Coordinates of C-alpha atoms in Angstrom, one line a residue:
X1 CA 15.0 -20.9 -10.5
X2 CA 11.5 -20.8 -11.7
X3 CA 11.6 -24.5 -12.2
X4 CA 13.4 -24.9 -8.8
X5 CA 10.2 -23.4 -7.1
X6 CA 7.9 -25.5 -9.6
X7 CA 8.9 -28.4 -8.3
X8 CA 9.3 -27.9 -4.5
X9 CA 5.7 -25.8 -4.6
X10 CA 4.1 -28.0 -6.7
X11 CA 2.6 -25.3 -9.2
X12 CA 3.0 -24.2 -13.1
X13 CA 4.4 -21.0 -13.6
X14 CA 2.3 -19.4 -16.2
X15 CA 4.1 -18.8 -20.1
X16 CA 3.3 -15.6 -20.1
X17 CA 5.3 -15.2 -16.2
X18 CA 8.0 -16.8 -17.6
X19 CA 8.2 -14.9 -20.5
X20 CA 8.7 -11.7 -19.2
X21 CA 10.9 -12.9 -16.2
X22 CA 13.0 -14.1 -19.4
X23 CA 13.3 -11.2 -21.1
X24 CA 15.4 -9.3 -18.9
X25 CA 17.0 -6.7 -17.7
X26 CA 13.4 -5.4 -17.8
X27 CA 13.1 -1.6 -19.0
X28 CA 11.2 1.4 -18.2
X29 CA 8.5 2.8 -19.7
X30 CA 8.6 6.5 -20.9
X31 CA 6.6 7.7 -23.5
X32 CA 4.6 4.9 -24.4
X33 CA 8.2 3.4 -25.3
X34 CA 10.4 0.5 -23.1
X35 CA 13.5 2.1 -22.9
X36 CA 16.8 0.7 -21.6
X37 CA 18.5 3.2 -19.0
X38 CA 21.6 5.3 -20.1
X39 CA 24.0 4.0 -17.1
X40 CA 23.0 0.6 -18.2
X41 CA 22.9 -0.3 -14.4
X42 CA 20.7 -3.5 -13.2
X43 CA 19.1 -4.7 -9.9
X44 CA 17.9 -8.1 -9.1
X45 CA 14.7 -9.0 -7.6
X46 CA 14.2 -11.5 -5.2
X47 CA 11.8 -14.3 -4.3
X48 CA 11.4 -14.1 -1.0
X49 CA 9.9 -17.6 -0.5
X50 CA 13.3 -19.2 -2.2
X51 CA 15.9 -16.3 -2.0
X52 CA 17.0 -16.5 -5.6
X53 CA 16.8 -14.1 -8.2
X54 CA 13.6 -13.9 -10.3
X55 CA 14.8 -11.5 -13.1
X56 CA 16.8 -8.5 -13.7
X57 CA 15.6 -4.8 -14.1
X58 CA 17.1 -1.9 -15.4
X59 CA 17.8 0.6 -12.5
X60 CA 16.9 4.0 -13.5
X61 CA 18.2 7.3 -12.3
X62 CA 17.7 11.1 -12.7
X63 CA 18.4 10.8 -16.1
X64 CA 15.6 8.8 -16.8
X65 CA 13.3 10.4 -14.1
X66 CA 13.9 13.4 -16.1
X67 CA 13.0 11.8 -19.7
X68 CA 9.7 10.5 -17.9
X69 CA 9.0 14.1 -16.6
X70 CA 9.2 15.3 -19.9
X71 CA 7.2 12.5 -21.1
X72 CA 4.6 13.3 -18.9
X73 CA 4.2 17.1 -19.0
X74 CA 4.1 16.6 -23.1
X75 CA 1.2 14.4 -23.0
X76 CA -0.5 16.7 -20.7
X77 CA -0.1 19.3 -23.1
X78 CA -0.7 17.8 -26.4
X79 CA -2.4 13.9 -26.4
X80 CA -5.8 15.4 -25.3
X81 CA -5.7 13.2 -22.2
X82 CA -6.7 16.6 -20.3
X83 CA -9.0 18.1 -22.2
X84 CA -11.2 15.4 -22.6
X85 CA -14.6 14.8 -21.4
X86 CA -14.8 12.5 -18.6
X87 CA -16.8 10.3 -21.0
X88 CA -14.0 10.1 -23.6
X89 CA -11.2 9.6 -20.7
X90 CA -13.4 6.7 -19.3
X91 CA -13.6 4.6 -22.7
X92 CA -9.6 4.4 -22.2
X93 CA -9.6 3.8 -18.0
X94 CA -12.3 1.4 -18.7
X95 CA -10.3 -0.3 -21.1
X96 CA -7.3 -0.6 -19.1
X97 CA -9.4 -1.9 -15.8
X98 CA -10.9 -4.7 -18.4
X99 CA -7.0 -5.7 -19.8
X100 CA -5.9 -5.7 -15.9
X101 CA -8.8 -8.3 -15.4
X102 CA -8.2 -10.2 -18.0
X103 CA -4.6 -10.8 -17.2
X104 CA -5.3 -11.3 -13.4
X105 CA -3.7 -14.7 -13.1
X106 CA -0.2 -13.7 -15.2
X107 CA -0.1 -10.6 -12.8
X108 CA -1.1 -12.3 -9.7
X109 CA 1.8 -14.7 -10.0
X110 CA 3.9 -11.7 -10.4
X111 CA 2.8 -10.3 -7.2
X112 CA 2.7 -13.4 -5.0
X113 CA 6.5 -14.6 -6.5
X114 CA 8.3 -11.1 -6.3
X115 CA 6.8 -10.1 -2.7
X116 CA 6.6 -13.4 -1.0
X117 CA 2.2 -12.9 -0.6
X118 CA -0.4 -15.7 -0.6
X119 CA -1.5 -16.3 -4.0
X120 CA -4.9 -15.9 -2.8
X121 CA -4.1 -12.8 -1.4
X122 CA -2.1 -11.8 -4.6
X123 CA -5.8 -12.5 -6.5
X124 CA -7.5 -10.3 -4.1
X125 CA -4.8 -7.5 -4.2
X126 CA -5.2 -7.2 -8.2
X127 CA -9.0 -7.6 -8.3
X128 CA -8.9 -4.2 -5.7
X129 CA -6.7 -2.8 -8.9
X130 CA -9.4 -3.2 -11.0
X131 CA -12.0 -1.7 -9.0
X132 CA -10.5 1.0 -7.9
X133 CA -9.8 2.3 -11.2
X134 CA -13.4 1.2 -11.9
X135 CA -14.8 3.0 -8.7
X136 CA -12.7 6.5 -9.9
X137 CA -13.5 6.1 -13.3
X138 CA -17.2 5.8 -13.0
X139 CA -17.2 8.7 -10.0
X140 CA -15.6 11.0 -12.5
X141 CA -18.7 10.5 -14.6
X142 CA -20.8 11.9 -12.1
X143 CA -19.3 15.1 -10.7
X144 CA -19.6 18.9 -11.9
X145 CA -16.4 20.4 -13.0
X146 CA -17.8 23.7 -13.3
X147 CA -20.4 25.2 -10.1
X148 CA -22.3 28.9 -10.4
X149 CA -21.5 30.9 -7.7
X150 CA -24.3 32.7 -6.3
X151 CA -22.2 36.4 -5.6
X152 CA -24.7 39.8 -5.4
X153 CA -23.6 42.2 -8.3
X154 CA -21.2 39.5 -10.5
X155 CA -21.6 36.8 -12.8
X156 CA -19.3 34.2 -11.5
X157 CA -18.0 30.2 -11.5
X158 CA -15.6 27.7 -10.3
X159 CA -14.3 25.4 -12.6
X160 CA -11.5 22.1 -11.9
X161 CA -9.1 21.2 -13.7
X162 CA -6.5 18.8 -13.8
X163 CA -3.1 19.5 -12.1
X164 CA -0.5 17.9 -14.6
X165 CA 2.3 15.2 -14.3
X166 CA 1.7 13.8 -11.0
X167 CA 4.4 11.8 -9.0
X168 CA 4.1 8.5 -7.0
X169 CA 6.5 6.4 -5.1
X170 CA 4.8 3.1 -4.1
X171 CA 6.4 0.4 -1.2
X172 CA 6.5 -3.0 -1.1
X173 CA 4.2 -4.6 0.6
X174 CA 1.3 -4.2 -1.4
X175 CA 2.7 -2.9 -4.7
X176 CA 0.0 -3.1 -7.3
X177 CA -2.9 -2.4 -5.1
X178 CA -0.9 0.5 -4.0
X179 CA -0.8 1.7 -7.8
X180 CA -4.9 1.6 -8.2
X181 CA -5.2 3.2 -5.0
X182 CA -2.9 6.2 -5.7
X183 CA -3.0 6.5 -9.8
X184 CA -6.6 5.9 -10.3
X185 CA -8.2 9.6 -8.6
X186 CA -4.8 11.2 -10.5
X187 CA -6.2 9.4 -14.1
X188 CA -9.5 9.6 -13.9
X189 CA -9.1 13.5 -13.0
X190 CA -7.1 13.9 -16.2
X191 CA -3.8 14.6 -14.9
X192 CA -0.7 12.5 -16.0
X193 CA 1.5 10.1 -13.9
X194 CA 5.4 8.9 -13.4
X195 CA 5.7 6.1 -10.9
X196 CA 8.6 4.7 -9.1
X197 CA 8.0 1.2 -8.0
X198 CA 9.9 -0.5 -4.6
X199 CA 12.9 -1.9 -6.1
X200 CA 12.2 -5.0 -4.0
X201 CA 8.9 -5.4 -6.0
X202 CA 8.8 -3.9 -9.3
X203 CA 7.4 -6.7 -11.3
X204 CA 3.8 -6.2 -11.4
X205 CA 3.9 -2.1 -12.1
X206 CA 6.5 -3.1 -15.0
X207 CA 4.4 -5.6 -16.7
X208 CA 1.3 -3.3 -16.2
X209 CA 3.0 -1.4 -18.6
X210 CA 1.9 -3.8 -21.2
X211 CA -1.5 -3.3 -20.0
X212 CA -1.5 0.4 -20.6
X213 CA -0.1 0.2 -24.1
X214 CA -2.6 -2.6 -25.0
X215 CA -5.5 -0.5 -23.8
X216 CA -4.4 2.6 -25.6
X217 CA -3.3 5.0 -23.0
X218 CA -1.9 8.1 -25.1
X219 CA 1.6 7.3 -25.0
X220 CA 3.2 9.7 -22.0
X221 CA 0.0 9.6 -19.6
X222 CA 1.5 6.6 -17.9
X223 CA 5.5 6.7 -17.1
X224 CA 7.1 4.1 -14.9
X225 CA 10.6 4.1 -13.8
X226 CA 12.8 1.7 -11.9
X227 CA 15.7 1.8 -9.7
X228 CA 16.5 2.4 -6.4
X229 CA 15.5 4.8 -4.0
X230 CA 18.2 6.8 -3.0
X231 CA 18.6 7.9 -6.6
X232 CA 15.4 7.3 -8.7
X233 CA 13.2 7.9 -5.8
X234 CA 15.1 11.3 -4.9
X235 CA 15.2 12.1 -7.8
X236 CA 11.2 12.2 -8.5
X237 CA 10.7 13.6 -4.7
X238 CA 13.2 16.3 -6.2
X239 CA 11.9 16.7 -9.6
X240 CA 10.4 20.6 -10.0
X241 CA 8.3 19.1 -12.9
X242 CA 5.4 18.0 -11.0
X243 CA 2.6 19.0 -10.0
X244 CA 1.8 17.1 -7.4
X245 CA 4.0 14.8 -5.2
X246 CA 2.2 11.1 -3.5
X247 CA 4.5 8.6 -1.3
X248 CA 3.7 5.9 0.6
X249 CA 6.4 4.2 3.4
X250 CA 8.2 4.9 6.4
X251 CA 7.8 7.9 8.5
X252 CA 11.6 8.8 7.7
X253 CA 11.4 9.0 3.8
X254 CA 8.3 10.2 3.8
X255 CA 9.9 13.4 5.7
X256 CA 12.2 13.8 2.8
X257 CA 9.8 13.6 0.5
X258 CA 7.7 16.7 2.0
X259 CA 11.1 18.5 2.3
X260 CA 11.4 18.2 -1.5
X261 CA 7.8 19.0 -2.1
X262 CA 7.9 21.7 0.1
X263 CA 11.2 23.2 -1.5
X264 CA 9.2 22.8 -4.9
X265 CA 5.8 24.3 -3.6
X266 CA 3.6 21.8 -4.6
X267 CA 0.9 19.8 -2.6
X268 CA 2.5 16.5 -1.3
X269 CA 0.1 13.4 0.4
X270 CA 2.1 11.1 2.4
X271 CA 0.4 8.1 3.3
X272 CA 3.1 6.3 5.8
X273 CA 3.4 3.8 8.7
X274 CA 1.7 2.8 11.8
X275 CA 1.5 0.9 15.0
X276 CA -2.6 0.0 15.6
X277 CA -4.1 -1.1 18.5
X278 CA -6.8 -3.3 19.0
X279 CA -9.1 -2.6 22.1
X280 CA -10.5 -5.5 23.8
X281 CA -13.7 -5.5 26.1
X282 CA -14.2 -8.4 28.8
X283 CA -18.0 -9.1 27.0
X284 CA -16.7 -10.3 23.6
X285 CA -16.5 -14.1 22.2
X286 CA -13.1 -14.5 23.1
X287 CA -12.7 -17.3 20.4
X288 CA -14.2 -15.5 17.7
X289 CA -12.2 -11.9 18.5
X290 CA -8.9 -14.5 19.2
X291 CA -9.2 -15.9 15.4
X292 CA -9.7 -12.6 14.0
X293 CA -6.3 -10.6 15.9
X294 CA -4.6 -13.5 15.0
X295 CA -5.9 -13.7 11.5
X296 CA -4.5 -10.0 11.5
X297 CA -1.4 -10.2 12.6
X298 CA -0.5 -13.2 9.9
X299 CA -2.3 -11.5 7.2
X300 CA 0.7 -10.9 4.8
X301 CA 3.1 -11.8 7.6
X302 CA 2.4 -8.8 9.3
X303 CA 3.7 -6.2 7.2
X304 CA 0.8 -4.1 6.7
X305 CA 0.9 -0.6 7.9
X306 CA -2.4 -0.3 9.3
X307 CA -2.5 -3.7 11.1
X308 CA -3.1 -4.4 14.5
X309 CA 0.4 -4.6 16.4
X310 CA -1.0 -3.5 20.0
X311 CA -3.6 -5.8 21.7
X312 CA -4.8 -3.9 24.8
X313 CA -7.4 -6.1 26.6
X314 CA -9.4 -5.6 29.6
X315 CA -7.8 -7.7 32.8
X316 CA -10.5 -9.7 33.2
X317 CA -9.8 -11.9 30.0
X318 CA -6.6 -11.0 29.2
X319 CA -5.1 -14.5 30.0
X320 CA -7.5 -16.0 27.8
X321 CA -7.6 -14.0 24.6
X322 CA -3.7 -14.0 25.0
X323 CA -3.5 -17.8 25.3
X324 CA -6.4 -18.6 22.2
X325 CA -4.6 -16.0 20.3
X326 CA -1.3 -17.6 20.8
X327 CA -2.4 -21.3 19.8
X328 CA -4.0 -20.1 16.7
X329 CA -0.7 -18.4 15.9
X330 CA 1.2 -21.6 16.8
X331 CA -1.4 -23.4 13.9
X332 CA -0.5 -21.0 11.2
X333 CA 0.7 -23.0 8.5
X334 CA 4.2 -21.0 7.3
X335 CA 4.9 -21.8 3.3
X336 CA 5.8 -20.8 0.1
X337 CA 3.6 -17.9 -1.5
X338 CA 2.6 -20.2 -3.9
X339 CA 2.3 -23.5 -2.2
X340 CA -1.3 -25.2 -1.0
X341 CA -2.0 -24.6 2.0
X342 CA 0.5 -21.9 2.8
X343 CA -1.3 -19.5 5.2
X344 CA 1.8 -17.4 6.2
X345 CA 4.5 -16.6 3.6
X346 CA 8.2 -15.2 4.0
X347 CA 8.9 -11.2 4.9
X348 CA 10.2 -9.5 1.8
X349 CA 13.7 -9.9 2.5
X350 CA 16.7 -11.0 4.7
X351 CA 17.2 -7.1 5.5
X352 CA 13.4 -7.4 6.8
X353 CA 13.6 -10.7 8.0
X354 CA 17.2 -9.2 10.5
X355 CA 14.5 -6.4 11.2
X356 CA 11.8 -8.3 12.9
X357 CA 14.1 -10.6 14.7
X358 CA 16.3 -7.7 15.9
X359 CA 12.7 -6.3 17.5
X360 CA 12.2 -9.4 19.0
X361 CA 16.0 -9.2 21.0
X362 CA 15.7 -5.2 21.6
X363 CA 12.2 -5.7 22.9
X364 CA 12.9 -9.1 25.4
X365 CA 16.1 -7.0 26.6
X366 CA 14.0 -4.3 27.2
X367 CA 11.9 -6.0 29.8
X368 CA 9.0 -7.8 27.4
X369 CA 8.4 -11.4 28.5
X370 CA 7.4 -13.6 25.4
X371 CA 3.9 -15.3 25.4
X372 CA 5.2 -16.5 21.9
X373 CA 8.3 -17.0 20.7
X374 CA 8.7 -16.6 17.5
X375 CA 11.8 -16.6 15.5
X376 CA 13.2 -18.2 12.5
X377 CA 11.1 -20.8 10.6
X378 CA 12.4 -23.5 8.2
X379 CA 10.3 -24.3 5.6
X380 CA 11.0 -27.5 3.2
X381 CA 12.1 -27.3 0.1
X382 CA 12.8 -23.7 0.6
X383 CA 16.2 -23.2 2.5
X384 CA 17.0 -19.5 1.3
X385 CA 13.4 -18.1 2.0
X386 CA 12.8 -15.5 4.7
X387 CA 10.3 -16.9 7.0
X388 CA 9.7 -16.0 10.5
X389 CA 7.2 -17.6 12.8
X390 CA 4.3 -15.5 14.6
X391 CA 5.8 -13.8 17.5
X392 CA 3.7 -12.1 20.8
X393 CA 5.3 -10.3 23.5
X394 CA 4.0 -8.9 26.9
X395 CA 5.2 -5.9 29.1
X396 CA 4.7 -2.0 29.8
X397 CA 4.1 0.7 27.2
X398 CA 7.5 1.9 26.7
X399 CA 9.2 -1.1 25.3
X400 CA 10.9 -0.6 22.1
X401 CA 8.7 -3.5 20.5
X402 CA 5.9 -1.8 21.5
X403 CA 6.7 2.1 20.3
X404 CA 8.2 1.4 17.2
X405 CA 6.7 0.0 13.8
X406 CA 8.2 -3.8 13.7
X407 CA 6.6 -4.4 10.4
X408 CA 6.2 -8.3 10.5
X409 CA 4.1 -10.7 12.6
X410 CA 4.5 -9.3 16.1
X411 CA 1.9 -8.0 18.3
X412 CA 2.3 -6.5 21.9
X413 CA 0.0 -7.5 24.7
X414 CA -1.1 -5.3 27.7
X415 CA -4.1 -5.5 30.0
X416 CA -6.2 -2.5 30.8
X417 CA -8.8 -2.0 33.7
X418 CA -11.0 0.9 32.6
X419 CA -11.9 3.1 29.4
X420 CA -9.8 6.0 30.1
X421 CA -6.9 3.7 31.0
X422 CA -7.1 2.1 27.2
X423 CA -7.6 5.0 25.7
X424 CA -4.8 6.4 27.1
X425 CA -2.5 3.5 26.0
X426 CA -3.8 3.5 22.9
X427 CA -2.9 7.3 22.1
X428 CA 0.7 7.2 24.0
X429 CA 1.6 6.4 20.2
X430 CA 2.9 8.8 18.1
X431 CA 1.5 7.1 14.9
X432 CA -2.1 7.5 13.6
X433 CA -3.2 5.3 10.9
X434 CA -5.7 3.2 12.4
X435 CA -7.1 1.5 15.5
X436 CA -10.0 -1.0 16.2
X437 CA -12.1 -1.4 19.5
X438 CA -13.9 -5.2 20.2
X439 CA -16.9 -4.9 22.3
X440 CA -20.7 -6.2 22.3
X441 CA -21.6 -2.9 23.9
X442 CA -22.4 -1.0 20.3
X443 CA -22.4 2.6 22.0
X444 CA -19.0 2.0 24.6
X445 CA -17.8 1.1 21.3
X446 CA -18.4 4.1 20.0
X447 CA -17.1 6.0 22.7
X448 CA -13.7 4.6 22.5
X449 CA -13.6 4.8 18.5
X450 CA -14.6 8.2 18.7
X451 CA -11.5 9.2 21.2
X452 CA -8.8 6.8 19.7
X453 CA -6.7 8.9 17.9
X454 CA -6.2 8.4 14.7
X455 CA -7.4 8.6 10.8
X456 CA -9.6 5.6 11.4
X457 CA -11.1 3.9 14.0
X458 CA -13.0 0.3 13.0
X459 CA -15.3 -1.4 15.5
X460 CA -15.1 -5.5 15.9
X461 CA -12.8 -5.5 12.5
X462 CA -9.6 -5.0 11.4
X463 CA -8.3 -3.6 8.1
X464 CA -11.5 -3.0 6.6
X465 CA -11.5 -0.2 3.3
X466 CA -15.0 -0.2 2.0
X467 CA -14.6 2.0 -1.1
X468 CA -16.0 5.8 -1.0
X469 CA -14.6 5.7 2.8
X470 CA -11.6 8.0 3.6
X471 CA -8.6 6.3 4.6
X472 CA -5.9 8.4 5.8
X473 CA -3.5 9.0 8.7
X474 CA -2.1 11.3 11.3
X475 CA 0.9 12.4 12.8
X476 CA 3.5 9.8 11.8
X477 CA 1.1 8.6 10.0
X478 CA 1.1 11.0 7.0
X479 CA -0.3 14.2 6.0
X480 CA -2.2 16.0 2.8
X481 CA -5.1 13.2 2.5
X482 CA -6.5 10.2 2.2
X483 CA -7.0 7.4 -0.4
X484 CA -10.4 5.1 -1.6
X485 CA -12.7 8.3 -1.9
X486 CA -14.3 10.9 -3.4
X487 CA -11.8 13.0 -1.7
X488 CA -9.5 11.7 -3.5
X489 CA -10.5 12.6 -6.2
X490 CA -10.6 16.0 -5.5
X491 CA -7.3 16.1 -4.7
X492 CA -5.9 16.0 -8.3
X493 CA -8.3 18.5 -9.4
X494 CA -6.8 22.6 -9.0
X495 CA -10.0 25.3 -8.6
X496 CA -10.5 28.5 -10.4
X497 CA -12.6 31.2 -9.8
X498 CA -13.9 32.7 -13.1
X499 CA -16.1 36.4 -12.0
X500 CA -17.2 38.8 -14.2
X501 CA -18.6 41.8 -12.7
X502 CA -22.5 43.0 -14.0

């Protein structure tokens, strides 16, 4: 199979790709050990460029979840990893950010051939790895642990400390950038970590596993398990071992997962979907603005949560952006992840391939008109891949393809006379993840970021995470915090008051 997409990409899969893809079923790791899972159950992972098989995993359930628990709370306890100073912690993290860099091109390969993402973009996903873990390492360095309290009549402190084995269930559309952004506050604090990667896209977490052993990690502080999510995943949302409970996906799992926190009593941050909109004023350069929503959309074939999936433009030029933004769509080359030139890749899968087309039917039968198509797309050399072509669609609010989170390279178009109206169109969503507003006018700009509703509002950009700012959602969006800050951090450390009366 590898040789297959060789051939028809015209690239050279690495040795060290091929290599691990070889040495399957590929096991978890628990305990600083690889270990094969006691049902002896497999999954396959897919290309999504070629739809064949890459390589096989083992599929891990509670027993295993359980092992990796135990894993975790013991090296909490008794490697040191907690009760060292930052310092000491940040020789190992430091370490492990340098071994991640060095292997960059084996794991971007990973990336780019198990989710179906522009190598380029693959490159860039890993590097963000790198400096995340970089960014928490070095903040850790910096803070306080332990504040005086200035209280009449006592002698009093408050101290942090790390929580303890920490749980994280990472999706698939970004699946190793995911893991820097959620592991790195959790490390760096001290506290210790299982992880359940998207069966769809487990590669680059597994071999990351090589990374940690390589740089020394105490054997428990990293734990990674996979298998599905309707058994692993329950059964770490379920697990009473942890301390603290991350999860990042759809609205609807991400309720479980809270239920199960909750049940538990432990704090729970839910980072999960969205449907942005993108606010357009008549004074912008309509070809410039045009490139950059359409650049959007197609970034990562549209399956990024915070994306821009609602274009709501003044009247004036709404014609205009619509038609720019719909030939630059038309121009986007569709490819192979790994082929030159490829500008779009394939969704993740036929199930999210039926998805997005099945939008496309509910929403035209629901009254949208199409300004672009869309559809299937055949790409050469690559008959079994699931590729879709840019789609945009036109109508009123309440369209199906314009409530719900489509999750591929679709955007909605509506036209808007005044602020209030946009505003209001904007916020008739029940997500909250993020929005952007397009204007020359700096301060109407800032009017409309300021009453979009949501965890972020970004003015003439899209998708833009500058490290040390919050990123975070709300209502379907997620609860219990945000990621890429020092609030992050913060949220893997537990207070205590220490007060001694004089």
């Amino acid at each position: 199979m590898i040789t297959t997409i060789e051939s028809a990409a015209g690239v050279s899969i690495l040795p060290e790709v091929r290599s691990f893809l070889e040495d399957a079923p590929l096991k978890s790791f628990i305990g600083g050990e690889w270990v094969k899972t006691a049902s002896g159950d497999t999954f396959q992972t897919v290309n999504p460029g070629s739809g064949q098989a890459l390589t096989e995993v083992y599929a891990g359930d509670k027993t295993e979840i359980d092992q990796a628990v135990q894993a975790a709370q013991q090296a909490f306890d008794k490697s040191g990893w907690a009760t060292m100073t930052t310092h000491e912690r940040g020789v190992y993290l430091h370490k492990l950010a340098d071994a991640v860099e060095k292997s960059l091109p084996v794991m971007a390969q990973l990336e780019s051939l198990d989710c179906g993402k522009i190598h380029e973009q693959a490159e860039s996903d890993i590097g963000t790895f790198v400096s995340t873990l970089r960014y928490f390492t070095d903040m850790s360095l910096q803070i306080d642990r332990r504040l005086p309290l200035a209280v009449a009549g006592h002698e009093a402190h408050s101290s942090l400390y790390p929580y303890g084995p920490c749980g994280f269930i990472f999706p698939w559309n970004f699946p190793f950038l995911l893991v820097g952004w959620g592991i790195s506050p959790a490390l760096a604090a001290g506290n210790t970590v299982v992880i359940k990667p998207a069966e769809d896209t487990p590669l680059s977490t597994l071999y990351f596993t090589k990374l940690v052993k390589e740089a020394g990690i105490p054997d428990g502080v990293v734990n990674v398990v996979g298998g599905h999510g309707e058994t692993a995943g329950s059964a770490l949302a379920e697990h009473p071992g942890f301390k603290r409970m991350s999860f990042t996906g759809s609205p609807e799992v991400g309720r479980l997962v809270g239920k199960a926190a909750g049940a538990n009593l432990i704090p729970v941050k839910l980072e999960l979907g969205g449907k942005g909109a993108a606010v357009v004023f008549d004074d912008v350069d309509i070809e410039d603005t045009a490139e950059k929503l359409a650049g959007a959309i197609s970034f990562h074939t549209g399956q990024v949560c915070c994306t821009a999936t609602r274009w709501i433009v003044q009247e004036s030029i709404y014609e205009k952006l619509a038609d720019s933004c719909a030939k630059r769509l038309q121009q986007v080359s569709i490819g192979h992840e790994m082929s030159e030139g490829s500008q779009m890749g394939p969704v993740v899968s036929a199930k999210q391939r039926d998805r997005v087309l099945g939008y496309l039917e509910k929403g035209s039968k629901g009254g949208a008109e199409f300004i672009l198509e869309g559809g299937p797309a055949e790409v050469s050399g690559f008959d079994g891949g699931f590729y879709v072509r840019p789609a945009m669609l036109a109508g009123g609010p309440d369209n199906v393809a314009c409530v719900e989170e489509i999750f591929g390279p679709v955007t909605y178009v509506m036209p808007f006379k005044t602020e209030d109206e946009a505003i209001d169109l904007v916020n008739r969503s029940n997500y909250g993840l993020a929005n952007s507003v397009w204007s020359a006018d700096l301060g109407r700009a800032g009017r409309i970021a300021e009453a979009m509703v949501a965890g972020n509002s970004w003015v003439n950009a899209h998708n833009v995470f500058a490290p040390g700012v919050p990123y975070a959602g709300v209502n379907k969006s997620g609860v219990g915090g945000g990621v890429n800050s020092p609030e992050s951090y913060y949220d893997y450390l537990r207070p205590k008051s220490v007060v001694r009366p004089l």
